mmCIF file of C-alpha atoms in Angstrom:
data_model
loop_
_atom_site.group_PDB
_atom_site.id
_atom_site.type_symbol
_atom_site.label_atom_id
_atom_site.label_comp_id
_atom_site.label_asym_id
_atom_site.label_seq_id
_atom_site.Cartn_x
_atom_site.Cartn_y
_atom_site.Cartn_z
ATOM 1 C CA UNK H 1 15.937 -28.080 -24.172
ATOM 2 C CA UNK H 2 12.623 -26.165 -23.837
ATOM 3 C CA UNK H 3 9.391 -27.836 -24.906
ATOM 4 C CA UNK H 4 6.978 -24.933 -24.343
ATOM 5 C CA UNK H 5 6.143 -21.812 -22.359
ATOM 6 C CA UNK H 6 4.616 -23.578 -19.354
ATOM 7 C CA UNK H 7 3.301 -20.511 -17.586
ATOM 8 C CA UNK H 8 3.693 -16.856 -16.817
ATOM 9 C CA UNK H 9 3.541 -16.169 -13.080
ATOM 10 C CA UNK H 10 1.690 -12.952 -12.220
ATOM 11 C CA UNK H 11 1.853 -11.481 -8.704
ATOM 12 C CA UNK H 12 -1.486 -10.101 -7.482
ATOM 13 C CA UNK H 13 -2.715 -8.845 -4.127
ATOM 14 C CA UNK H 14 -5.865 -10.972 -4.244
ATOM 15 C CA UNK H 15 -6.758 -14.090 -6.244
ATOM 16 C CA UNK H 16 -10.423 -13.426 -5.463
ATOM 17 C CA UNK H 17 -10.190 -10.114 -7.319
ATOM 18 C CA UNK H 18 -7.847 -11.124 -10.148
ATOM 19 C CA UNK H 19 -9.361 -14.473 -11.198
ATOM 20 C CA UNK H 20 -12.757 -13.039 -12.287
ATOM 21 C CA UNK H 21 -10.985 -10.483 -14.512
ATOM 22 C CA UNK H 22 -9.126 -13.238 -16.381
ATOM 23 C CA UNK H 23 -12.274 -15.365 -16.582
ATOM 24 C CA UNK H 24 -14.349 -12.482 -17.907
ATOM 25 C CA UNK H 25 -11.784 -11.075 -20.344
ATOM 26 C CA UNK H 26 -10.582 -14.294 -21.946
ATOM 27 C CA UNK H 27 -12.900 -17.070 -20.755
ATOM 28 C CA UNK H 28 -10.002 -18.772 -18.930
ATOM 29 C CA UNK H 29 -10.842 -21.290 -16.192
ATOM 30 C CA UNK H 30 -9.005 -22.153 -12.987
ATOM 31 C CA UNK H 31 -8.018 -25.808 -13.380
ATOM 32 C CA UNK H 32 -5.844 -26.090 -10.266
ATOM 33 C CA UNK H 33 -5.276 -24.176 -7.046
ATOM 34 C CA UNK H 34 -2.909 -24.870 -4.186
ATOM 35 C CA UNK H 35 -0.916 -23.291 -1.370
ATOM 36 C CA UNK H 36 2.855 -23.655 -1.577
ATOM 37 C CA UNK H 37 3.871 -23.041 2.042
ATOM 38 C CA UNK H 38 7.578 -23.251 1.259
ATOM 39 C CA UNK H 39 7.326 -20.456 -1.327
ATOM 40 C CA UNK H 40 4.753 -18.616 0.817
ATOM 41 C CA UNK H 41 2.292 -18.351 -2.042
ATOM 42 C CA UNK H 42 -1.252 -19.328 -3.051
ATOM 43 C CA UNK H 43 -1.328 -20.324 -6.739
ATOM 44 C CA UNK H 44 -4.192 -20.473 -9.230
ATOM 45 C CA UNK H 45 -3.492 -22.071 -12.621
ATOM 46 C CA UNK H 46 -5.706 -20.904 -15.526
ATOM 47 C CA UNK H 47 -5.398 -23.068 -18.621
ATOM 48 C CA UNK H 48 -4.556 -21.208 -21.852
ATOM 49 C CA UNK H 49 -3.756 -24.142 -24.126
ATOM 50 C CA UNK H 50 -3.422 -27.905 -23.972
ATOM 51 C CA UNK H 51 -1.236 -29.432 -26.687
ATOM 52 C CA UNK H 52 1.014 -32.327 -27.605
ATOM 53 C CA UNK H 53 3.979 -30.598 -25.922
ATOM 54 C CA UNK H 54 2.063 -30.097 -22.656
ATOM 55 C CA UNK H 55 -0.078 -27.349 -21.179
ATOM 56 C CA UNK H 56 0.363 -23.577 -20.986
ATOM 57 C CA UNK H 57 -1.113 -21.576 -18.124
ATOM 58 C CA UNK H 58 -1.524 -18.153 -16.621
ATOM 59 C CA UNK H 59 -0.432 -18.576 -12.993
ATOM 60 C CA UNK H 60 -1.862 -16.016 -10.567
ATOM 61 C CA UNK H 61 0.131 -15.715 -7.342
ATOM 62 C CA UNK H 62 -1.138 -14.286 -4.043
ATOM 63 C CA UNK H 63 1.377 -14.054 -1.183
ATOM 64 C CA UNK H 64 0.589 -15.968 2.012
ATOM 65 C CA UNK H 65 3.065 -13.799 3.937
ATOM 66 C CA UNK H 66 4.446 -10.282 3.424
ATOM 67 C CA UNK H 67 8.029 -11.572 3.788
ATOM 68 C CA UNK H 68 7.648 -14.205 1.032
ATOM 69 C CA UNK H 69 9.337 -13.586 -2.356
ATOM 70 C CA UNK H 70 6.010 -12.676 -3.984
ATOM 71 C CA UNK H 71 5.017 -10.542 -0.962
ATOM 72 C CA UNK H 72 8.247 -8.563 -1.260
ATOM 73 C CA UNK H 73 7.843 -8.257 -5.038
ATOM 74 C CA UNK H 74 4.331 -6.805 -4.593
ATOM 75 C CA UNK H 75 5.477 -4.356 -1.908
ATOM 76 C CA UNK H 76 8.333 -3.131 -4.089
ATOM 77 C CA UNK H 77 6.847 -3.105 -7.600
ATOM 78 C CA UNK H 78 3.108 -3.666 -7.305
ATOM 79 C CA UNK H 79 1.225 -6.326 -9.256
ATOM 80 C CA UNK H 80 2.812 -7.638 -12.448
ATOM 81 C CA UNK H 81 4.719 -10.475 -14.046
ATOM 82 C CA UNK H 82 6.881 -12.186 -11.440
ATOM 83 C CA UNK H 83 8.512 -14.920 -13.519
ATOM 84 C CA UNK H 84 8.301 -17.017 -16.672
ATOM 85 C CA UNK H 85 8.431 -20.807 -16.698
ATOM 86 C CA UNK H 86 9.461 -23.109 -19.545
ATOM 87 C CA UNK H 87 8.606 -26.774 -19.778
ATOM 88 C CA UNK H 88 11.381 -29.360 -20.016
ATOM 89 C CA UNK H 89 11.106 -33.133 -20.472
ATOM 90 C CA UNK H 90 13.886 -33.949 -17.987
ATOM 91 C CA UNK H 91 14.774 -31.295 -15.422
ATOM 92 C CA UNK H 92 17.819 -33.171 -14.065
ATOM 93 C CA UNK H 93 19.424 -33.229 -17.528
ATOM 94 C CA UNK H 94 18.489 -29.571 -18.089
ATOM 95 C CA UNK H 95 20.087 -28.444 -14.800
ATOM 96 C CA UNK H 96 23.201 -30.531 -15.508
ATOM 97 C CA UNK H 97 23.542 -28.921 -18.956
ATOM 98 C CA UNK H 98 23.059 -25.420 -17.537
ATOM 99 C CA UNK H 99 25.629 -26.061 -14.801
ATOM 100 C CA UNK H 100 28.078 -27.281 -17.442
ATOM 101 C CA UNK H 101 27.687 -24.054 -19.460
ATOM 102 C CA UNK H 102 28.489 -22.083 -16.294
ATOM 103 C CA UNK H 103 24.949 -20.870 -15.733
ATOM 104 C CA UNK H 104 23.836 -19.585 -12.288
ATOM 105 C CA UNK H 105 21.045 -21.645 -10.716
ATOM 106 C CA UNK H 106 18.919 -20.543 -7.759
ATOM 107 C CA UNK H 107 17.962 -24.199 -7.206
ATOM 108 C CA UNK H 108 20.827 -26.570 -7.968
ATOM 109 C CA UNK H 109 18.448 -29.516 -7.552
ATOM 110 C CA UNK H 110 14.704 -29.547 -8.331
ATOM 111 C CA UNK H 111 12.167 -28.502 -5.697
ATOM 112 C CA UNK H 112 8.423 -29.083 -5.365
ATOM 113 C CA UNK H 113 6.310 -27.096 -7.846
ATOM 114 C CA UNK H 114 2.654 -26.744 -8.726
ATOM 115 C CA UNK H 115 0.548 -29.920 -9.100
ATOM 116 C CA UNK H 116 3.366 -32.311 -8.267
ATOM 117 C CA UNK H 117 5.785 -30.853 -10.803
ATOM 118 C CA UNK H 118 9.537 -30.659 -10.263
ATOM 119 C CA UNK H 119 10.887 -27.148 -10.757
ATOM 120 C CA UNK H 120 14.041 -25.049 -10.476
ATOM 121 C CA UNK H 121 14.619 -21.311 -10.690
ATOM 122 C CA UNK H 122 17.468 -19.718 -12.651
ATOM 123 C CA UNK H 123 19.108 -16.392 -11.792
ATOM 124 C CA UNK H 124 17.701 -13.392 -13.700
ATOM 125 C CA UNK H 125 21.243 -12.250 -14.499
ATOM 126 C CA UNK H 126 22.047 -12.886 -18.137
ATOM 127 C CA UNK H 127 18.382 -13.581 -18.961
ATOM 128 C CA UNK H 128 17.377 -9.935 -19.407
ATOM 129 C CA UNK H 129 16.600 -9.538 -15.714
ATOM 130 C CA UNK H 130 13.868 -12.177 -15.900
ATOM 131 C CA UNK H 131 13.398 -14.652 -13.065
ATOM 132 C CA UNK H 132 13.141 -17.911 -15.013
ATOM 133 C CA UNK H 133 11.777 -21.292 -13.943
ATOM 134 C CA UNK H 134 12.086 -24.724 -15.518
ATOM 135 C CA UNK H 135 9.203 -27.166 -15.023
ATOM 136 C CA UNK H 136 9.082 -30.918 -15.434
ATOM 137 C CA UNK H 137 5.362 -31.592 -15.238
ATOM 138 C CA UNK H 138 4.000 -34.529 -13.232
ATOM 139 C CA UNK H 139 2.360 -37.369 -15.144
ATOM 140 C CA UNK H 140 -1.099 -36.310 -16.320
ATOM 141 C CA UNK H 141 -0.398 -32.572 -16.022
ATOM 142 C CA UNK K 1 -10.601 -16.960 -27.140
ATOM 143 C CA UNK K 2 -6.872 -17.603 -26.565
ATOM 144 C CA UNK K 3 -5.105 -20.283 -28.600
ATOM 145 C CA UNK K 4 -1.660 -20.128 -26.985
ATOM 146 C CA UNK K 5 0.939 -18.004 -25.221
ATOM 147 C CA UNK K 6 2.414 -16.422 -28.356
ATOM 148 C CA UNK K 7 5.352 -14.712 -26.707
ATOM 149 C CA UNK K 8 6.766 -13.027 -23.663
ATOM 150 C CA UNK K 9 8.305 -9.642 -24.483
ATOM 151 C CA UNK K 10 11.503 -8.924 -22.542
ATOM 152 C CA UNK K 11 13.029 -5.421 -22.506
ATOM 153 C CA UNK K 12 16.826 -5.433 -22.749
ATOM 154 C CA UNK K 13 19.420 -2.692 -23.270
ATOM 155 C CA UNK K 14 21.191 -4.613 -26.046
ATOM 156 C CA UNK K 15 20.056 -7.466 -28.309
ATOM 157 C CA UNK K 16 23.713 -8.170 -29.104
ATOM 158 C CA UNK K 17 24.341 -8.927 -25.437
ATOM 159 C CA UNK K 18 21.069 -10.667 -24.556
ATOM 160 C CA UNK K 19 20.652 -12.994 -27.558
ATOM 161 C CA UNK K 20 23.844 -15.040 -26.916
ATOM 162 C CA UNK K 21 22.734 -15.671 -23.315
ATOM 163 C CA UNK K 22 19.422 -17.170 -24.477
ATOM 164 C CA UNK K 23 21.164 -19.155 -27.216
ATOM 165 C CA UNK K 24 23.773 -20.521 -24.816
ATOM 166 C CA UNK K 25 21.444 -21.257 -21.900
ATOM 167 C CA UNK K 26 18.579 -22.898 -23.771
ATOM 168 C CA UNK K 27 19.744 -23.472 -27.331
ATOM 169 C CA UNK K 28 17.103 -21.053 -28.638
ATOM 170 C CA UNK K 29 17.587 -19.587 -32.135
ATOM 171 C CA UNK K 30 16.587 -16.199 -33.526
ATOM 172 C CA UNK K 31 14.106 -16.968 -36.305
ATOM 173 C CA UNK K 32 13.062 -13.396 -37.053
ATOM 174 C CA UNK K 33 14.325 -9.891 -36.400
ATOM 175 C CA UNK K 34 12.860 -6.543 -37.377
ATOM 176 C CA UNK K 35 12.664 -2.871 -36.449
ATOM 177 C CA UNK K 36 9.232 -1.567 -35.556
ATOM 178 C CA UNK K 37 9.667 2.181 -36.078
ATOM 179 C CA UNK K 38 6.158 2.977 -34.860
ATOM 180 C CA UNK K 39 6.783 1.272 -31.515
ATOM 181 C CA UNK K 40 10.406 2.500 -31.470
ATOM 182 C CA UNK K 41 11.766 -0.987 -30.900
ATOM 183 C CA UNK K 42 14.097 -3.575 -32.446
ATOM 184 C CA UNK K 43 12.649 -7.072 -31.974
ATOM 185 C CA UNK K 44 14.285 -10.495 -32.018
ATOM 186 C CA UNK K 45 12.021 -13.559 -31.946
ATOM 187 C CA UNK K 46 13.536 -16.751 -30.490
ATOM 188 C CA UNK K 47 11.438 -19.835 -31.159
ATOM 189 C CA UNK K 48 10.525 -21.896 -28.059
ATOM 190 C CA UNK K 49 7.931 -24.221 -29.550
ATOM 191 C CA UNK K 50 6.127 -24.824 -32.800
ATOM 192 C CA UNK K 51 2.815 -26.650 -32.470
ATOM 193 C CA UNK K 52 -0.598 -27.204 -34.013
ATOM 194 C CA UNK K 53 -1.926 -24.073 -32.261
ATOM 195 C CA UNK K 54 0.892 -21.879 -33.591
ATOM 196 C CA UNK K 55 4.329 -20.852 -32.382
ATOM 197 C CA UNK K 56 5.587 -19.633 -29.014
ATOM 198 C CA UNK K 57 8.543 -17.268 -28.754
ATOM 199 C CA UNK K 58 10.764 -15.329 -26.433
ATOM 200 C CA UNK K 59 10.734 -11.791 -27.821
ATOM 201 C CA UNK K 60 13.756 -9.666 -26.904
ATOM 202 C CA UNK K 61 13.142 -5.922 -27.246
ATOM 203 C CA UNK K 62 15.801 -3.231 -27.597
ATOM 204 C CA UNK K 63 14.601 0.388 -27.727
ATOM 205 C CA UNK K 64 15.424 2.424 -30.842
ATOM 206 C CA UNK K 65 14.778 5.648 -28.910
ATOM 207 C CA UNK K 66 14.905 6.592 -25.236
ATOM 208 C CA UNK K 67 11.412 8.109 -25.420
ATOM 209 C CA UNK K 68 9.821 4.925 -26.817
ATOM 210 C CA UNK K 69 7.623 2.791 -24.502
ATOM 211 C CA UNK K 70 10.374 0.171 -24.092
ATOM 212 C CA UNK K 71 13.017 2.907 -23.638
ATOM 213 C CA UNK K 72 10.965 4.456 -20.821
ATOM 214 C CA UNK K 73 10.336 1.041 -19.273
ATOM 215 C CA UNK K 74 14.088 0.311 -19.214
ATOM 216 C CA UNK K 75 14.926 3.710 -17.714
ATOM 217 C CA UNK K 76 12.318 3.265 -14.969
ATOM 218 C CA UNK K 77 12.572 -0.438 -14.098
ATOM 219 C CA UNK K 78 15.641 -1.853 -15.786
ATOM 220 C CA UNK K 79 15.561 -4.971 -17.972
ATOM 221 C CA UNK K 80 12.707 -7.420 -17.451
ATOM 222 C CA UNK K 81 9.387 -8.678 -18.779
ATOM 223 C CA UNK K 82 7.602 -5.880 -20.613
ATOM 224 C CA UNK K 83 4.430 -7.664 -21.750
ATOM 225 C CA UNK K 84 2.804 -11.001 -22.484
ATOM 226 C CA UNK K 85 1.091 -11.843 -25.769
ATOM 227 C CA UNK K 86 -1.606 -14.451 -26.407
ATOM 228 C CA UNK K 87 -2.461 -15.867 -29.798
ATOM 229 C CA UNK K 88 -5.996 -15.504 -31.166
ATOM 230 C CA UNK K 89 -7.479 -16.881 -34.375
ATOM 231 C CA UNK K 90 -9.460 -13.717 -35.181
ATOM 232 C CA UNK K 91 -8.353 -10.479 -33.553
ATOM 233 C CA UNK K 92 -11.333 -8.463 -34.797
ATOM 234 C CA UNK K 93 -13.770 -10.846 -33.065
ATOM 235 C CA UNK K 94 -11.610 -10.882 -29.941
ATOM 236 C CA UNK K 95 -11.536 -7.067 -29.699
ATOM 237 C CA UNK K 96 -15.282 -6.879 -30.336
ATOM 238 C CA UNK K 97 -15.931 -9.384 -27.535
ATOM 239 C CA UNK K 98 -13.622 -7.523 -25.125
ATOM 240 C CA UNK K 99 -15.299 -4.208 -25.933
ATOM 241 C CA UNK K 100 -18.692 -5.787 -25.294
ATOM 242 C CA UNK K 101 -17.617 -6.968 -21.823
ATOM 243 C CA UNK K 102 -16.508 -3.409 -21.020
ATOM 244 C CA UNK K 103 -12.796 -4.109 -21.228
ATOM 245 C CA UNK K 104 -10.278 -1.257 -21.732
ATOM 246 C CA UNK K 105 -8.295 -1.513 -24.963
ATOM 247 C CA UNK K 106 -5.128 0.444 -25.748
ATOM 248 C CA UNK K 107 -5.687 -0.313 -29.449
ATOM 249 C CA UNK K 108 -9.359 -0.348 -30.389
ATOM 250 C CA UNK K 109 -8.415 -1.644 -33.832
ATOM 251 C CA UNK K 110 -5.449 -3.898 -34.715
ATOM 252 C CA UNK K 111 -2.044 -2.411 -35.517
ATOM 253 C CA UNK K 112 1.023 -3.826 -37.270
ATOM 254 C CA UNK K 113 2.926 -6.405 -35.213
ATOM 255 C CA UNK K 114 5.964 -8.632 -35.667
ATOM 256 C CA UNK K 115 6.326 -10.559 -38.929
ATOM 257 C CA UNK K 116 3.157 -9.206 -40.504
ATOM 258 C CA UNK K 117 0.931 -10.094 -37.561
ATOM 259 C CA UNK K 118 -2.058 -8.024 -36.478
ATOM 260 C CA UNK K 119 -1.891 -7.073 -32.808
ATOM 261 C CA UNK K 120 -3.635 -5.028 -30.134
ATOM 262 C CA UNK K 121 -2.630 -4.106 -26.597
ATOM 263 C CA UNK K 122 -4.989 -4.254 -23.619
ATOM 264 C CA UNK K 123 -4.759 -2.043 -20.533
ATOM 265 C CA UNK K 124 -2.857 -3.612 -17.607
ATOM 266 C CA UNK K 125 -5.643 -2.576 -15.248
ATOM 267 C CA UNK K 126 -7.692 -5.580 -14.210
ATOM 268 C CA UNK K 127 -5.091 -7.999 -15.598
ATOM 269 C CA UNK K 128 -2.839 -7.978 -12.531
ATOM 270 C CA UNK K 129 -0.898 -4.972 -13.787
ATOM 271 C CA UNK K 130 0.259 -6.880 -16.860
ATOM 272 C CA UNK K 131 0.475 -5.150 -20.233
ATOM 273 C CA UNK K 132 -1.231 -7.728 -22.450
ATOM 274 C CA UNK K 133 -1.165 -8.126 -26.223
ATOM 275 C CA UNK K 134 -3.330 -10.186 -28.547
ATOM 276 C CA UNK K 135 -1.720 -11.528 -31.739
ATOM 277 C CA UNK K 136 -3.307 -12.813 -34.914
ATOM 278 C CA UNK K 137 -0.335 -14.345 -36.702
ATOM 279 C CA UNK K 138 0.191 -13.829 -40.430
ATOM 280 C CA UNK K 139 -0.152 -16.852 -42.714
ATOM 281 C CA UNK K 140 2.899 -19.087 -42.391
ATOM 282 C CA UNK K 141 3.987 -17.709 -39.003
#
């Protein structure tokens, strides 16, 4: 079902502070940035690897509001890994298969993700406490 | 410097409980398992993707001792993502470059990692609070 590790989402207080650290340490570059008002988050995507199965990124997340999921995460736990996202070729089929196996979905149908992708979150329960996202990338991403 | 996301390390109380969830949800298979006595951890590697840049895994981690790093992490925070690991072609060059840029290393020289790999951990400070590992895979892995 999974084609790759699409990204690791890291909650930070400030993109302006965090991005230069990742650039300096590893030579990563920001290839996309956008605000997701619905999720209450500003996202910067730093490309790690581009391959035949799609791209892998570090995703740095700065909350737009204190009461957003990432804002609450930061207040409670401080900066750190917020979620992991796996790439899938067909997110509708993946969600149907997960529903059939009795798996708990946060999003029963896909919602808008980064750079035009279609995404869905799965409950951390049963996945080692890890908030997990599936991503069907948009064409060209 | 980075060739791929090599793995995401997830701390769990029990491999026997966590592995079937990942198998059932995503069809992932355990391709390697070992005890790392030095790190005080039992590791199961579930293959996500095998590509020209190397493999990507979910790494499930069960502590062998309560006073191990993963044991302490579990006691403090409960199950969840413990670290992220990036693949590098040459870990000695990577550590030399990071030292030159003034970066804090937990391991100044590589130590033994999973499946004969050479690894080093970097301090979470400056990396959004994320414990970060570099991996030079062994031949054939």
